Amino acid sequence: MPEQTKSARAKVGARLWASPLEGLGFVTILLFLIGSINVFSSSFVMGSQLLGDNLYFLKRHFVAAMIGLAGMAFIIRQGYSWFLKRITIWSLITLVLLIAVFFIGVEANGARRWLSIGGITTFQPSELAKLVAVLAAAAYIGPRLDRRSVSLFSYPLLIAAALAALVTIQPDMGTGMIILGMCLVPYLVAGIPLREWALLIIGGGIGVVWLIFHAAYRAERILAWFNPDSYSQTSGYQPLQSLLAIGSGGMKGTGLGMGASKFYYLPEAHTDFAFAVWAQETGFVGSLIVLLLIGALLCYGVRIALDSTDGRGRSVAVGMLFLIVGQAIGNVAMVLSLLPVTGVPMPFFSYGGSALIVNIWSMGLLFSVAVESARRGKKASQPAQAEPLRRSRLRLSERLAQHGR
Amino acid sequence: MAEQQLKSARNLKIFCLLLLLLLVVLTGRLAWLQIIDGKLWSDRAREQLQETRSLQTPRGSIYDRNGKELAISHMAKSLYANPREVQDADALAKKLAPLLQLPEATLRDRLKVKGAFIWLKRTLEPAEYTRVFEFIAKEKVRGLDFLEESRRVYPNDQLAAHILGFVGTDDKGLTGIEMGMDTTIKGQTHKQILDTDSKGTPIFQSIFAFTKPKPGHSIHLTIDSAIQFAVEQALDHSLARTKAQAATMIVMNPKTGEILAMASRPAYNPNAFYRYSEQIWRNRAISGIYEPGSTFKSLVAAAAIHEKVVTAKEIFNDTGAIDVGGRVIKNWDGGSYGKMPFSDIIKYSINTGFAEVAQRMGGERMLKYSEAFGFGKPTGVELPGEEDGLLLSLKAMQPSDVATMGIGQAVAVTPLQLLTAVSALANEGKLLKPHIIKEIRDGDGLLVSYSAPQLVRQVVAPDVAQEMVGLMEKVLTEGGGKRANVEGYRFAGKTGTAERLRDNGAGYDPGRYIASFVGFGPLEDIQLAGLVVIDSPRGLYYGGEIAAPVFAEAMTQIVRIMGLRPSQDIKAFQPPKPVAPKPAPPKPVQAAPPAQPAVMPPGKFATPDVRGKTIREAAAILQKAGLYLIPEGSGVAVRQNPPANAPVAKSAEITVYFEPR
């Protein structure tokens, strides 16, 4: 008995919070707060000079956060299964929205990516498409995870391909690729036959090469990626400015708000390159904190996925996790010039209402997986007797949960 | 089933490790960029961020002794472009060209320059500025803006032009005070290192660094523009009468060495100095050397009396000519005057007498006194281009040179040297250093330096100087300088006529003369000394006929401007019986009328004294007197122009300077 208490105490000491769910929640709140600070810091110059309100972007960021939080509450209340079951509806809605963008979308910078909402604000359906593509993959893989192997040749990939195609013609090839990639990850984690791996690698390779040489600007971007100084006034300008911003931050940074890069030196300082502003103003220390938080988010997320006894839950968790962490890693790699410039936003850092809403919903789905397993764990641990019994009761309760509500 | 689940768990862990590995890679890259290469990147960022700009502060103003503006730098708008922000240089150049009246190609080139700053046109005319400003507002043009720059303006055009000089490009003073005091009043070029955004707009602390710089020091001259105007007017009249080639006049206060006016003719307008030849820019008062002729005799006489080689009463016998070592000196009219005292020798400017006196003095003493009176080297006035004059060395002196020096030949002087020397006679033998700068004030109007009278040396004893004043008064009352008389005032002086030296200094210019007159007064309290030099008049050329009337004309104006009391003992000038000198009538104190000065010229009355009054009070007083108030500044009246008690006509404008107290 004394030994037991000791170990329990040790357990409490080792963990700051009781469960991965709490940990994930804490990390998410931290990331959101830091991100919000950075949204303000990277946007107030532009906001005050071009729009006459230095809080312009922050206000919109918070409004989007509110919408996201409302959605999150709904998602957790309904549970992820409710959403998985209606994946056809979500897919259709997203397709319709993307088609609508094609016809009545708002044009900016030579691309149609937004839908106007009553002329007040805009919505970017391609952000929603990322979520739906992952959700579709999870819906397909989930039930098969426990039984038979999954195959790439399945409907979610078709849905993802359709969404990606519609996004690519906006044109926004970067996001199109992300949609396809996001959809693939649950497949890879679930395990696909070797044959399909080979096919994927060969097909992907050919696709990438074709895409690069299909448009001259992409090839130049790649060259600029290797040698930003030679392209400092053209394709290399943005990566170079990003490196200047990050590098000049040094160890401790220039101080919040005191970074110079957002004064029109670094393009897209408040969106795609927001992390560079953070790195400049808070230095290596601040950047490391964010990377650690993302690492923590990853670990808690994987814990939740592993804890989930439901194949669907696990697939949803993996998908949502990658949606957040994958984009974060991709964005930081791009900002650090480890990847060529593609429009991958940094979750919670890059300003963008649609992305923020979708990210919060994604976190909501991840939470719902944890909530579900916790609920099951409780139910299971209360009787805590025979193994088979627990299993059967689990199944039963799951069925009830699915049909009863 | 379980196998599949295990497999997926294993894959999940691999997936997690893979992403963690990527995060480690990112951390490594961040550390590399921020810690190892951090210094490098921040230097590069700094280089991109910082911009060096030079700002020109306005050149300081030049004022006369009463604070009237003689040279000011008024702020004009200069148009510049930020080529980084300019969107369509070609179209913009096309539209701007007619507005700025500049070639389109020039504008296009400038608009395409790399960098964030280039001038398009400096110091725009107000109309041009309005046109461009409206164009920018209407078309919402980006990348064009204005900066204020100083532009030199001489509001009085040619008045005191030779004193002031002018400013060339790059804010560089080229002659006169502008050149002599260039470093003092020059607008400073401030190099500013600013943090800017990518469009060149200052950011962070640099926003506050962009404050308007203070103007340079201002110069307050001893010149009185009213006196200067009177002098210039007299010169202009004289030039019109005599058709002389050139003329110069200086007026100074012999008690202080302050130069009150200094003018040269031909004149030029410093606002358009480039339209005149360099010869016209020359300030003859300090750089035009000439043989002083008889005006020099006053100094010779003073020196001789001081050395006791002669007294005023000693009788000389003028035979009309004197042989001075191989050269015969004759009187100006070639006649002989017979026996007369030395005082009359001075009065009639008898050459033979002065030649003899000079011979008695000897070359050494003649040179010693010439040097003591300041000849042979610049007076040190704060003007550039002052000449030394010419003084023979003792070795080079022939016996004839000693004698001719006695009549003001064989010596070359500048007008200022001569006036300074004669002023010593009017100042009890004390030679003062002439000065033209009264004070220098900084950009905030605070006093930086002040010129007090500077004694050079006592040249002759006070009683000798006093005696010379008396002797020179006779020149005006009885001798050759009658036409220099200032009605109502006692003046003393000396005329002079000399053959003109060639411009190259080699010998004389036949048939060309320099007529001059030097004098001072009023003798009760000498405030003014003046010298008129007229170069190559046509027709009459004697100083007493050509130069003396100019002196009289100018001084008549000047005594009124200064509000000097006319001499009481001159009956010719006392028309309105003075009221004030009567002992103050026992009237009620509160009804004290404004103090009347002793005597006023006809049609004029004394300017009321408003010093110490507020604007409201001053306006009331002046209105009552039928005068107009021109207020300058605010607060309490400290100065007025014309000064208190100066004669003014009805409806005149009185400028009153107020300062906060």
mmCIF file with all atom_site columns, C-alpha atoms in Angstrom, chain A residues 138-195:
data_model
loop_
_atom_site.group_PDB
_atom_site.id
_atom_site.type_symbol
_atom_site.label_atom_id
_atom_site.label_alt_id
_atom_site.label_comp_id
_atom_site.label_asym_id
_atom_site.label_entity_id
_atom_site.label_seq_id
_atom_site.pdbx_PDB_ins_code
_atom_site.Cartn_x
_atom_site.Cartn_y
_atom_site.Cartn_z
_atom_site.occupancy
_atom_site.B_iso_or_equiv
_atom_site.pdbx_formal_charge
_atom_site.auth_seq_id
_atom_site.auth_comp_id
_atom_site.auth_asym_id
_atom_site.auth_atom_id
_atom_site.pdbx_PDB_model_num
ATOM 1  C CA . ALA A 1 138 ? -10.598 8.163  -41.652 1.00 0.00 ? 138 ALA A CA 1
ATOM 2  C CA . ALA A 1 139 ? -14.164 7.137  -42.437 1.00 0.00 ? 139 ALA A CA 1
ATOM 3  C CA . TYR A 1 140 ? -12.914 4.567  -44.917 1.00 0.00 ? 140 TYR A CA 1
ATOM 4  C CA . ILE A 1 141 ? -9.916  3.279  -42.984 1.00 0.00 ? 141 ILE A CA 1
ATOM 5  C CA . GLY A 1 142 ? -11.458 3.262  -39.524 1.00 0.00 ? 142 GLY A CA 1
ATOM 6  C CA . PRO A 1 143 ? -13.645 0.153  -39.813 1.00 0.00 ? 143 PRO A CA 1
ATOM 7  C CA . ARG A 1 144 ? -10.985 -1.673 -41.890 1.00 0.00 ? 144 ARG A CA 1
ATOM 8  C CA . LEU A 1 145 ? -8.168  -1.015 -39.456 1.00 0.00 ? 145 LEU A CA 1
ATOM 9  C CA . ASP A 1 146 ? -9.149  -3.943 -37.293 1.00 0.00 ? 146 ASP A CA 1
ATOM 10 C CA . ARG A 1 147 ? -10.010 -6.363 -40.059 1.00 0.00 ? 147 ARG A CA 1
ATOM 11 C CA . ARG A 1 148 ? -8.465  -6.214 -43.445 1.00 0.00 ? 148 ARG A CA 1
ATOM 12 C CA . SER A 1 149 ? -5.728  -4.207 -45.026 1.00 0.00 ? 149 SER A CA 1
ATOM 13 C CA . VAL A 1 150 ? -6.546  -0.888 -46.634 1.00 0.00 ? 150 VAL A CA 1
ATOM 14 C CA . SER A 1 151 ? -5.995  -0.029 -50.256 1.00 0.00 ? 151 SER A CA 1
ATOM 15 C CA . LEU A 1 152 ? -5.234  3.288  -51.888 1.00 0.00 ? 152 LEU A CA 1
ATOM 16 C CA . PHE A 1 153 ? -7.774  2.483  -54.521 1.00 0.00 ? 153 PHE A CA 1
ATOM 17 C CA . SER A 1 154 ? -10.755 3.629  -52.516 1.00 0.00 ? 154 SER A CA 1
ATOM 18 C CA . TYR A 1 155 ? -13.342 6.394  -52.553 1.00 0.00 ? 155 TYR A CA 1
ATOM 19 C CA . PRO A 1 156 ? -11.680 8.861  -50.119 1.00 0.00 ? 156 PRO A CA 1
ATOM 20 C CA . LEU A 1 157 ? -8.790  9.260  -52.495 1.00 0.00 ? 157 LEU A CA 1
ATOM 21 C CA . LEU A 1 158 ? -11.249 9.948  -55.278 1.00 0.00 ? 158 LEU A CA 1
ATOM 22 C CA . ILE A 1 159 ? -12.944 12.586 -53.154 1.00 0.00 ? 159 ILE A CA 1
ATOM 23 C CA . ALA A 1 160 ? -9.573  14.082 -52.233 1.00 0.00 ? 160 ALA A CA 1
ATOM 24 C CA . ALA A 1 161 ? -8.472  14.060 -55.854 1.00 0.00 ? 161 ALA A CA 1
ATOM 25 C CA . ALA A 1 162 ? -11.654 15.853 -56.897 1.00 0.00 ? 162 ALA A CA 1
ATOM 26 C CA . LEU A 1 163 ? -11.256 18.466 -54.156 1.00 0.00 ? 163 LEU A CA 1
ATOM 27 C CA . ALA A 1 164 ? -7.575  18.886 -54.936 1.00 0.00 ? 164 ALA A CA 1
ATOM 28 C CA . ALA A 1 165 ? -8.300  19.319 -58.622 1.00 0.00 ? 165 ALA A CA 1
ATOM 29 C CA . LEU A 1 166 ? -10.891 22.010 -57.931 1.00 0.00 ? 166 LEU A CA 1
ATOM 30 C CA . VAL A 1 167 ? -8.437  23.802 -55.634 1.00 0.00 ? 167 VAL A CA 1
ATOM 31 C CA . THR A 1 168 ? -5.593  23.480 -58.110 1.00 0.00 ? 168 THR A CA 1
ATOM 32 C CA . ILE A 1 169 ? -7.545  25.278 -60.821 1.00 0.00 ? 169 ILE A CA 1
ATOM 33 C CA . GLN A 1 170 ? -8.225  28.254 -58.533 1.00 0.00 ? 170 GLN A CA 1
ATOM 34 C CA . PRO A 1 171 ? -5.168  28.220 -58.953 1.00 0.00 ? 171 PRO A CA 1
ATOM 35 C CA . ASP A 1 172 ? -3.702  27.094 -55.649 1.00 0.00 ? 172 ASP A CA 1
ATOM 36 C CA . MET A 1 173 ? -1.599  24.064 -56.340 1.00 0.00 ? 173 MET A CA 1
ATOM 37 C CA . GLY A 1 174 ? 0.082   24.144 -52.944 1.00 0.00 ? 174 GLY A CA 1
ATOM 38 C CA . THR A 1 175 ? -3.190  23.659 -51.110 1.00 0.00 ? 175 THR A CA 1
ATOM 39 C CA . GLY A 1 176 ? -4.278  21.045 -53.683 1.00 0.00 ? 176 GLY A CA 1
ATOM 40 C CA . MET A 1 177 ? -1.176  19.015 -52.907 1.00 0.00 ? 177 MET A CA 1
ATOM 41 C CA . ILE A 1 178 ? -1.761  19.400 -49.176 1.00 0.00 ? 178 ILE A CA 1
ATOM 42 C CA . ILE A 1 179 ? -5.324  18.057 -49.572 1.00 0.00 ? 179 ILE A CA 1
ATOM 43 C CA . LEU A 1 180 ? -4.040  14.957 -51.362 1.00 0.00 ? 180 LEU A CA 1
ATOM 44 C CA . GLY A 1 181 ? -1.162  14.530 -48.926 1.00 0.00 ? 181 GLY A CA 1
ATOM 45 C CA . MET A 1 182 ? -3.405  14.892 -45.888 1.00 0.00 ? 182 MET A CA 1
ATOM 46 C CA . CYS A 1 183 ? -5.686  12.221 -47.230 1.00 0.00 ? 183 CYS A CA 1
ATOM 47 C CA . LEU A 1 184 ? -2.794  9.836  -47.809 1.00 0.00 ? 184 LEU A CA 1
ATOM 48 C CA . VAL A 1 185 ? -1.323  9.959  -44.310 1.00 0.00 ? 185 VAL A CA 1
ATOM 49 C CA . PRO A 1 186 ? -4.017  7.855  -42.548 1.00 0.00 ? 186 PRO A CA 1
ATOM 50 C CA . TYR A 1 187 ? -3.543  5.251  -45.278 1.00 0.00 ? 187 TYR A CA 1
ATOM 51 C CA . LEU A 1 188 ? 0.191   5.134  -44.718 1.00 0.00 ? 188 LEU A CA 1
ATOM 52 C CA . VAL A 1 189 ? -0.171  4.860  -40.974 1.00 0.00 ? 189 VAL A CA 1
ATOM 53 C CA . ALA A 1 190 ? -2.767  2.140  -41.326 1.00 0.00 ? 190 ALA A CA 1
ATOM 54 C CA . GLY A 1 191 ? -0.420  0.324  -43.665 1.00 0.00 ? 191 GLY A CA 1
ATOM 55 C CA . ILE A 1 192 ? -0.857  -0.195 -47.377 1.00 0.00 ? 192 ILE A CA 1
ATOM 56 C CA . PRO A 1 193 ? 0.526   -3.091 -49.455 1.00 0.00 ? 193 PRO A CA 1
ATOM 57 C CA . LEU A 1 194 ? 4.138   -2.783 -50.626 1.00 0.00 ? 194 LEU A CA 1
ATOM 58 C CA . ARG A 1 195 ? 2.919   -2.751 -54.203 1.00 0.00 ? 195 ARG A CA 1
#
